[in-house]
XYZ file of C-alpha atoms in Angstrom:
588
model
C 43.823 10.857 -46.294
C 41.231 12.968 -44.464
C 38.427 10.961 -46.058
C 40.061 7.701 -44.941
C 40.413 8.936 -41.340
C 36.791 10.084 -41.372
C 35.687 6.657 -42.603
C 37.672 4.891 -39.854
C 36.165 7.167 -37.186
C 32.654 6.479 -38.489
C 33.254 2.734 -38.407
C 34.500 2.980 -34.802
C 31.387 4.938 -33.794
C 29.082 2.490 -35.577
C 30.811 -0.461 -33.949
C 30.498 1.176 -30.512
C 26.832 1.962 -31.009
C 26.076 -1.558 -32.226
C 27.424 -3.222 -29.108
C 24.463 -4.584 -27.176
C 24.339 -4.530 -23.409
C 24.121 -8.050 -22.001
C 20.694 -8.655 -20.473
C 19.791 -11.106 -17.709
C 16.228 -12.428 -17.704
C 14.051 -13.360 -14.726
C 10.928 -15.510 -14.963
C 8.426 -14.972 -12.094
C 7.273 -18.595 -12.434
C 10.758 -19.772 -11.459
C 10.924 -17.733 -8.245
C 11.647 -19.643 -5.039
C 8.928 -17.630 -3.253
C 5.566 -16.158 -4.166
C 5.962 -12.909 -6.133
C 2.526 -12.573 -7.759
C 0.598 -10.075 -5.673
C -3.195 -9.986 -6.044
C -3.549 -13.767 -6.235
C -5.212 -15.563 -3.317
C -4.655 -19.227 -4.111
C -1.135 -19.493 -5.636
C -0.763 -23.175 -4.810
C -4.136 -24.107 -6.323
C -4.234 -22.364 -9.703
C -4.454 -24.187 -13.011
C -2.165 -21.681 -14.724
C 0.355 -19.406 -13.015
C -1.436 -16.094 -13.743
C -5.003 -17.228 -12.901
C -7.135 -15.423 -10.333
C -9.321 -18.336 -9.144
C -8.260 -21.788 -7.876
C -8.657 -24.755 -10.199
C -11.369 -26.246 -7.973
C -13.629 -23.293 -8.805
C -13.832 -24.464 -12.418
C -16.497 -27.015 -11.514
C -18.611 -24.558 -9.527
C -18.613 -21.152 -11.203
C -20.246 -20.428 -14.547
C -18.054 -20.864 -17.625
C -17.883 -17.113 -18.414
C -16.689 -16.404 -14.870
C -14.028 -19.081 -15.130
C -12.811 -17.763 -18.492
C -12.655 -14.197 -17.169
C -10.740 -15.364 -14.092
C -7.894 -16.146 -16.479
C -7.475 -12.399 -17.072
C -4.580 -10.950 -15.074
C -6.487 -7.892 -13.823
C -5.151 -6.692 -10.475
C -2.064 -8.914 -10.497
C 1.270 -7.226 -9.770
C 4.933 -8.136 -9.547
C 7.210 -6.194 -7.203
C 10.982 -5.954 -7.462
C 13.844 -3.662 -6.531
C 16.434 -2.540 -9.077
C 18.906 0.182 -10.006
C 18.718 -0.647 -13.714
C 18.609 2.206 -16.226
C 16.651 -0.036 -18.600
C 13.944 -2.593 -17.786
C 12.463 -4.841 -20.472
C 9.264 -6.844 -20.049
C 8.373 -9.451 -22.654
C 5.423 -11.819 -22.509
C 2.755 -13.703 -24.417
C -1.017 -13.349 -24.175
C -3.804 -15.691 -25.168
C -6.679 -13.512 -26.369
C -7.434 -10.378 -28.400
C -5.003 -7.527 -27.900
C -7.517 -4.648 -27.976
C -11.266 -3.917 -27.959
C -13.363 -1.417 -29.886
C -13.670 0.871 -26.847
C -10.454 0.056 -24.954
C -6.875 0.329 -26.275
C -4.333 -2.450 -26.439
C -2.279 -0.727 -23.743
C -5.139 -1.329 -21.279
C -6.368 -4.689 -22.545
C -2.989 -6.351 -23.056
C -0.311 -3.938 -21.847
C 1.714 -3.790 -18.672
C 2.274 -0.676 -16.575
C 5.356 0.054 -14.454
C 5.408 2.274 -11.378
C 8.354 3.029 -9.111
C 8.551 4.104 -5.490
C 11.523 6.253 -4.616
C 13.384 6.014 -1.322
C 11.120 8.666 0.230
C 7.984 6.699 -0.657
C 6.892 8.897 -3.583
C 5.229 7.265 -6.599
C 6.827 7.621 -10.034
C 5.372 6.445 -13.359
C 7.598 4.849 -15.996
C 6.886 5.478 -19.675
C 7.723 2.491 -21.852
C 8.065 1.965 -25.571
C 6.034 -1.036 -26.723
C 5.508 -3.470 -29.571
C 2.448 -5.708 -29.880
C 3.042 -8.923 -31.790
C 3.160 -12.615 -30.897
C 5.525 -11.557 -28.134
C 4.564 -8.245 -26.528
C 7.563 -6.177 -25.438
C 7.725 -3.088 -23.235
C 11.044 -1.264 -22.889
C 11.509 1.268 -20.129
C 14.645 3.238 -21.003
C 16.559 6.096 -19.398
C 15.458 5.304 -15.864
C 17.229 7.201 -13.092
C 19.251 4.405 -11.530
C 19.306 5.617 -7.918
C 17.988 8.140 -5.444
C 20.301 10.244 -3.269
C 20.629 7.828 -0.356
C 22.189 4.611 -1.726
C 22.936 2.697 -4.934
C 20.368 -0.136 -4.691
C 17.735 1.625 -6.787
C 14.050 1.737 -5.926
C 11.023 -0.495 -5.642
C 9.029 -1.203 -8.812
C 5.494 -2.506 -9.209
C 4.533 -4.020 -12.537
C 0.763 -4.026 -13.167
C -0.288 -6.876 -15.465
C -2.851 -6.735 -18.321
C -6.457 -5.973 -17.400
C -8.391 -7.899 -20.057
C -6.081 -10.652 -21.226
C -4.464 -13.842 -20.076
C -0.718 -13.924 -19.520
C 0.782 -17.170 -20.767
C 4.408 -16.440 -19.907
C 6.524 -13.461 -18.890
C 10.174 -12.463 -18.443
C 11.728 -9.317 -17.017
C 15.139 -8.304 -18.315
C 17.718 -5.859 -16.989
C 21.385 -5.178 -17.787
C 23.583 -7.941 -16.447
C 25.530 -5.573 -14.215
C 22.436 -4.050 -12.554
C 21.006 -4.936 -9.161
C 17.735 -6.878 -9.303
C 15.834 -8.230 -6.303
C 12.371 -9.835 -6.593
C 10.162 -8.910 -3.647
C 7.773 -11.349 -1.979
C 4.037 -10.823 -1.786
C 3.211 -8.508 1.109
C 1.754 -10.163 4.208
C -0.814 -7.490 4.957
C -4.517 -8.216 4.778
C -5.724 -7.124 1.326
C -8.632 -5.044 0.142
C -10.942 -7.514 -1.653
C -13.153 -6.315 -4.520
C -15.953 -8.422 -6.030
C -17.354 -6.529 -8.989
C -18.126 -6.031 -12.657
C -16.354 -4.804 -15.796
C -15.798 -1.412 -14.146
C -13.678 -3.001 -11.416
C -12.254 -5.466 -13.940
C -10.651 -2.447 -15.623
C -12.855 -1.288 -18.493
C -11.954 1.098 -20.013
C -8.643 2.259 -18.538
C -5.983 3.322 -21.037
C -3.365 1.304 -19.169
C -3.442 -1.131 -16.204
C -2.246 1.370 -13.602
C -5.269 3.559 -14.347
C -7.887 0.964 -13.348
C -9.566 2.368 -10.232
C -8.652 -0.737 -8.260
C -4.965 -0.243 -9.033
C -5.182 3.487 -8.309
C -6.814 2.686 -4.958
C -4.137 0.108 -4.171
C -1.476 2.780 -4.711
C -3.341 5.428 -2.752
C -3.896 3.139 0.253
C -0.576 1.345 -0.377
C -2.228 -1.994 0.320
C -2.475 -5.287 -1.557
C -5.768 -5.564 -3.432
C -7.490 -8.702 -4.677
C -9.473 -8.041 -7.858
C -12.293 -10.562 -8.234
C -14.206 -8.578 -10.828
C -15.606 -10.328 -13.889
C -16.763 -8.302 -16.856
C -20.555 -8.643 -17.265
C -20.565 -11.386 -14.646
C -20.278 -9.752 -11.223
C -23.632 -10.983 -9.952
C -23.302 -11.656 -6.207
C -23.364 -15.392 -6.872
C -23.129 -17.892 -4.037
C -20.265 -19.726 -5.748
C -18.153 -16.573 -5.712
C -19.140 -15.384 -2.248
C -18.164 -18.801 -0.902
C -14.694 -18.218 -2.358
C -14.464 -14.600 -1.218
C -15.122 -15.590 2.392
C -11.971 -17.742 2.336
C -9.881 -14.560 2.136
C -8.686 -12.949 5.359
C -9.354 -9.424 4.135
C -8.871 -5.931 5.497
C -12.250 -5.056 3.980
C -14.696 -6.647 1.525
C -16.101 -4.477 -1.268
C -19.264 -5.681 -3.047
C -19.762 -3.611 -6.209
C -21.999 -5.764 -8.404
C -25.144 -3.730 -9.075
C -24.077 -2.718 -12.629
C -24.559 -6.395 -13.617
C -27.849 -6.863 -11.740
C -30.069 -4.164 -13.256
C -32.178 -6.299 -15.622
C -35.542 -6.484 -13.830
C -36.787 -9.443 -15.878
C -33.853 -11.522 -14.551
C -33.168 -9.915 -11.174
C -36.460 -8.674 -9.783
C -36.637 -6.883 -6.444
C -36.921 -10.098 -4.418
C -34.048 -11.844 -6.209
C -31.743 -8.853 -5.841
C -32.487 -8.559 -2.133
C -31.909 -12.300 -1.719
C -28.428 -12.076 -3.280
C -27.412 -9.087 -1.196
C -28.638 -10.697 2.027
C -26.846 -13.995 1.370
C -23.598 -12.223 0.481
C -23.549 -10.103 3.637
C -24.699 -12.837 6.010
C -22.224 -15.369 4.642
C -19.273 -12.999 4.862
C -20.282 -11.922 8.342
C -20.677 -15.574 9.415
C -17.178 -16.547 8.252
C -15.441 -13.222 9.022
C -17.333 -11.585 11.906
C -14.889 -8.684 12.360
C -14.081 -7.739 8.761
C -15.810 -4.600 7.431
C -18.123 -5.025 4.426
C -18.763 -2.169 1.997
C -21.883 -2.243 -0.188
C -21.614 0.050 -3.208
C -24.326 1.775 -5.224
C -24.544 1.591 -8.988
C -22.609 4.720 -9.997
C -25.071 5.417 -12.778
C -24.701 6.043 -16.488
C -23.361 9.338 -17.750
C -26.072 9.314 -20.427
C -28.571 8.757 -17.622
C -28.639 12.524 -17.196
C -30.504 12.680 -20.520
C -32.095 9.187 -20.958
C -34.781 8.409 -18.384
C -34.828 4.625 -18.963
C -31.132 4.418 -18.079
C -31.645 6.516 -14.951
C -34.617 4.370 -13.904
C -32.554 1.182 -14.285
C -29.763 2.137 -11.902
C -32.075 3.995 -9.520
C -34.122 0.848 -8.945
C -31.201 -1.377 -7.942
C -29.784 1.352 -5.699
C -33.146 1.759 -3.975
C -33.400 -1.982 -3.298
C -29.837 -2.293 -2.006
C -30.210 0.692 0.310
C -33.399 -0.739 1.779
C -31.685 -4.117 2.214
C -28.704 -2.432 3.873
C -30.987 -0.788 6.434
C -32.776 -4.087 7.008
C -29.514 -5.905 7.667
C -28.424 -3.180 10.059
C -31.715 -3.465 11.938
C -31.015 -7.190 12.358
C -27.876 -6.271 14.281
C -25.272 -6.934 11.604
C -22.297 -4.740 12.452
C -19.343 -3.534 10.402
C -21.584 -2.946 7.383
C -20.930 0.234 5.393
C -22.304 1.964 2.317
C -20.840 3.959 -0.579
C -23.641 5.875 -2.253
C -24.309 7.060 -5.774
C -23.915 10.622 -4.547
C -20.525 9.888 -2.986
C -19.283 8.185 -6.146
C -20.246 11.349 -8.011
C -19.832 10.142 -11.605
C -19.713 13.095 -14.022
C -20.781 13.461 -17.631
C -17.235 13.259 -19.030
C -16.172 10.285 -16.912
C -16.955 7.402 -19.308
C -16.106 6.064 -22.731
C -19.617 4.845 -23.567
C -21.904 6.063 -20.802
C -21.065 3.041 -18.635
C -17.355 2.279 -18.509
C -15.003 4.871 -16.998
C -12.247 6.527 -18.927
C -9.102 7.470 -17.011
C -10.787 10.551 -15.552
C -13.699 8.450 -14.350
C -11.314 5.876 -12.879
C -9.635 8.635 -10.852
C -13.001 9.813 -9.543
C -13.963 6.233 -8.611
C -10.676 5.744 -6.759
C -10.975 9.053 -4.920
C -14.484 8.205 -3.717
C -13.347 4.777 -2.557
C -10.278 6.160 -0.800
C -12.370 8.697 1.116
C -14.776 5.978 2.264
C -12.099 3.412 3.129
C -10.030 5.880 5.126
C -13.165 6.685 7.121
C -13.988 3.016 7.745
C -10.406 1.961 8.546
C -9.580 5.046 10.624
C -6.743 6.121 8.324
C -7.264 9.860 7.740
C -4.711 11.981 5.922
C -4.014 15.715 5.680
C -2.490 18.211 3.292
C 1.114 18.388 4.539
C 3.815 15.772 3.991
C 3.755 14.875 7.702
C 0.118 13.769 7.376
C 0.530 11.612 4.257
C 1.553 8.066 5.286
C 4.408 6.694 3.179
C 7.089 4.038 3.340
C 10.807 4.778 3.053
C 13.978 3.016 1.947
C 16.751 5.418 2.940
C 19.131 3.197 4.903
C 19.273 -0.302 3.340
C 22.920 -0.830 4.238
C 21.951 -1.047 7.920
C 18.525 -2.699 7.688
C 15.636 -3.452 5.340
C 12.611 -1.259 6.164
C 9.953 -3.632 4.794
C 11.489 -6.712 6.398
C 11.585 -4.953 9.773
C 7.900 -4.083 9.395
C 7.040 -7.716 8.590
C 9.102 -8.919 11.538
C 7.156 -6.636 13.866
C 3.830 -7.901 12.511
C 4.924 -11.484 13.198
C 6.144 -10.520 16.661
C 2.780 -8.947 17.468
C 1.088 -12.275 16.693
C 3.476 -14.633 18.425
C 5.124 -12.633 21.205
C 3.365 -9.283 21.678
C 5.067 -6.482 23.612
C 3.976 -4.824 26.825
C 5.641 -1.524 25.997
C 6.354 -0.068 22.571
C 8.728 2.725 21.571
C 8.011 4.319 18.179
C 11.018 6.367 17.116
C 13.870 6.790 14.617
C 17.530 5.723 14.452
C 18.349 7.204 17.866
C 16.345 4.380 19.452
C 16.538 1.846 16.608
C 20.262 1.246 16.915
C 20.244 1.199 20.716
C 19.312 -2.489 21.032
C 16.434 -4.836 21.808
C 13.890 -6.628 19.622
C 13.523 -6.812 16.732
C 17.278 -7.091 16.403
C 19.347 -4.921 14.114
C 22.772 -5.718 12.713
C 23.909 -2.268 13.850
C 23.681 -2.038 17.663
C 25.313 0.690 19.759
C 24.485 -0.182 23.387
C 22.613 -3.492 23.515
C 23.741 -4.347 27.060
C 21.905 -1.364 28.497
C 18.708 -2.261 26.666
C 18.828 -5.936 27.593
C 19.542 -5.261 31.248
C 16.980 -2.530 31.879
C 14.341 -2.390 29.119
C 13.828 -5.982 27.964
C 12.710 -7.131 31.474
C 9.994 -4.463 31.296
C 8.603 -6.023 28.103
C 9.794 -3.080 25.991
C 10.122 -3.483 22.222
C 12.130 -1.344 19.886
C 9.683 -0.328 17.152
C 12.036 2.383 15.897
C 13.421 2.657 12.356
C 16.518 4.480 11.178
C 15.763 7.576 9.062
C 12.042 7.498 9.907
C 9.970 10.640 9.771
C 6.504 11.287 11.190
C 4.805 10.216 7.949
C 6.681 6.892 7.990
C 5.555 6.095 11.538
C 2.003 7.060 10.534
C 2.194 4.488 7.703
C 3.454 1.842 10.109
C 0.628 2.485 12.575
C -1.953 2.412 9.780
C -0.470 -0.842 8.529
C -0.712 -2.911 11.667
C 2.209 -2.313 14.015
C -0.124 -1.543 16.926
C -2.865 -4.028 15.975
C -3.791 -7.371 17.497
C -2.487 -6.889 21.052
C -2.969 -4.704 24.116
C 0.046 -2.697 25.210
C 0.522 -1.239 28.647
C 2.390 1.756 27.295
C 3.244 3.350 23.943
C 6.025 5.954 23.783
C 6.437 8.122 20.679
C 9.580 10.169 19.992
C 9.658 11.212 16.348
C 10.246 14.329 14.269
C 13.974 15.073 14.255
C 14.245 13.863 10.637
C 11.487 16.293 9.663
C 13.371 19.372 10.885
C 15.069 20.140 7.572
C 11.864 19.617 5.580
C 8.973 20.910 7.655
C 7.918 23.858 9.760
C 7.125 23.433 13.439
C 3.429 23.714 12.608
C 3.676 20.946 10.006
C 5.516 18.743 12.503
C 2.924 19.245 15.260
C 0.092 18.716 12.751
C 1.610 15.388 11.778
C 2.178 14.426 15.403
C -1.451 15.192 16.201
C -2.698 12.853 13.477
C -0.189 10.193 14.536
C -1.139 10.315 18.217
C -4.831 10.086 17.361
C -4.046 6.988 15.287
C -2.141 5.471 18.221
C -5.031 6.162 20.637
C -7.581 4.510 18.335
C -5.511 1.330 18.097
C -4.332 1.193 21.714
C -7.188 2.780 23.712
C -6.207 1.118 27.004
C -2.492 1.933 26.889
C -0.751 4.800 28.598
C 0.390 6.950 25.688
C 3.428 9.179 26.083
C 4.387 11.810 23.521
C 8.052 12.654 23.983
C 9.978 15.761 23.016
C 12.708 15.209 20.437
C 16.337 15.226 21.550
C 18.546 18.287 21.111
C 20.992 18.214 18.225
C 24.009 20.198 17.126
C 23.268 23.745 15.911
C 19.501 23.296 16.360
C 19.194 23.458 20.132
C 17.062 26.610 20.149
C 14.640 25.396 17.508
C 14.268 22.011 19.221
C 13.516 23.767 22.500
C 10.790 25.884 20.903
C 9.354 22.905 19.028
C 9.241 20.797 22.177
C 7.213 23.491 23.906
C 4.674 23.148 21.098
C 4.768 19.355 21.362
C 4.110 19.615 25.104
C 1.081 21.843 24.430
C -0.153 19.329 21.854
C 0.059 16.491 24.388
C -1.964 18.552 26.855
C -4.549 19.310 24.142
C -4.878 15.603 23.345
C -5.049 14.617 27.014
C -1.983 12.389 26.892
C 1.288 12.443 28.812
C 4.344 14.401 27.728
C 7.911 13.474 28.620
C 11.373 14.780 27.775
C 14.773 13.219 28.373
C 16.864 15.656 26.343
C 18.114 17.754 29.249
C 20.728 15.130 30.053
C 22.452 15.935 26.738
C 22.750 19.691 27.349
C 25.468 21.730 29.011
C 24.727 24.738 31.187
C 24.783 27.016 28.118
C 21.986 24.834 26.586
C 24.278 23.585 23.834
C 24.701 19.838 23.389
C 27.483 18.085 25.232
C 29.504 16.759 22.298
C 31.085 14.093 24.509
C 27.683 12.315 24.609
C 27.242 12.123 20.817
C 28.881 10.337 17.933
C 27.837 12.938 15.352
C 25.897 15.695 17.087
C 22.645 13.727 16.727
C 23.116 10.086 17.731
C 24.232 9.293 21.284
C 27.419 7.335 21.841
C 27.717 4.699 24.573
C 28.083 7.312 27.288
C 25.064 9.144 25.897
C 22.892 6.025 25.919
C 23.759 5.448 29.568
C 22.589 8.986 30.341
C 19.461 8.479 28.273
C 18.677 5.200 30.033
C 18.767 6.896 33.417
C 16.306 9.555 32.236
C 14.021 7.126 30.386
C 13.650 4.435 33.051
C 11.415 6.446 35.409
C 9.066 7.112 32.462
C 8.906 3.596 31.049
C 8.834 1.873 34.456
C 5.456 3.414 35.343
């Protein structure tokens, strides 16, 4: 009898374990909107995952065209709370190379961004056959703020074509494809090193590392062995409205018998002049040959890369002397390739890719005026903490569109205290819209505040265009209350200093006002002390300081609870008080 019961129990367990979770599949090619980030000409490609438009087939050399079929640099973004994500797809070429593993050549690589903007890497089990399958199991379904999961970015294969692809998640899970970001991309024209050789997986290509570090779209127009500063490619590159152009082609131009000094100079000059002609304001970065790690011991290798670097540097100085502006240089010394950084003396391993990306990030942050620091308040990140009230990314995109079509006169950068007051861009949660519309809208004031924002989130927004393309009369900044539980006063003021410098660079003609944060329940004394430090910071920076928090305090310097809904956010009566204190500041 006991044996029979044991057998029945085992059968029940086996039956339970054998039940498969129903999976729903999504095909990026069937999306109603563009989801393939890193592709410039989505409406013109021959095949869905191509990097060049079909019309280029008649102009570029055959090897370039064939390599443009590789999916290097392409990404798919989505949001999900699934505990398992499956990616299955077919490829058209070899699955591995003798010096680069299948995971880099033909694999995919999944990264997640949590609700606080931190990057997470997802380890996936994989099978390589006619259909390649990656399974990412045991994923934490949600962060602490909500149940909609997090953003994912799927990096596609570096050295292979993708013929078809599907992403599967449990049928009950939330899944939301995300459109291609509207920001101007970093554009890279380069060689096999930028193409991705020899990263162990797609996310470790230096271009993809850089894209994560800068949190910007990146267009990878690198072609293994065929990045040669050719007119046919430059004439395509100049069609792209880029944040910056990177020309990193010297590793394919070192053969003196083919590219003598005069020919190399000619190609560099045409590339720079053509880009500057079509895009007069876009920065251009010329990059040295990073060298060969065996060049430390083989003189002929050292001589080869030293020659092309010498010619490009001389050409760079010549172009500068002609008055070409916005031209920058990343040197061999700055790249700093080390003896253990390559697989074969030429192509970086993962360590080398990290060093490449770090050198590029340092240079790009200098060129684009996007410095960072060592504390969390000085590291620009996105956030997704309050999706039930608004979508953070959509609000950012709406502001960018507004700046183009109906720019503001006055801007308030803040958190939920201002966000849910009223004004444009509109929010579905509004606490006192009448006050805003009657008093602030006629002044040309825009509500560039986001619920749950911290200093580092506003820094990201400023770096990513929310103060670009227009001239404001006034910019008011009141941010930091959401940092109180995470950061010291010194970390908060350090972040505010970097933020205010970023605002000044982008709005040099505006009156800039740094505001003290509002008092809040049980933290009145700390807020008072912090605001004294913020006032000193404003004086140090030579900008105005303002404070409207006194209207919320009683005579004992505790908050008047009748003016708040929760000890932090004003109620209607509180907004009326705040309006009276703010108007003399914003009316100037």
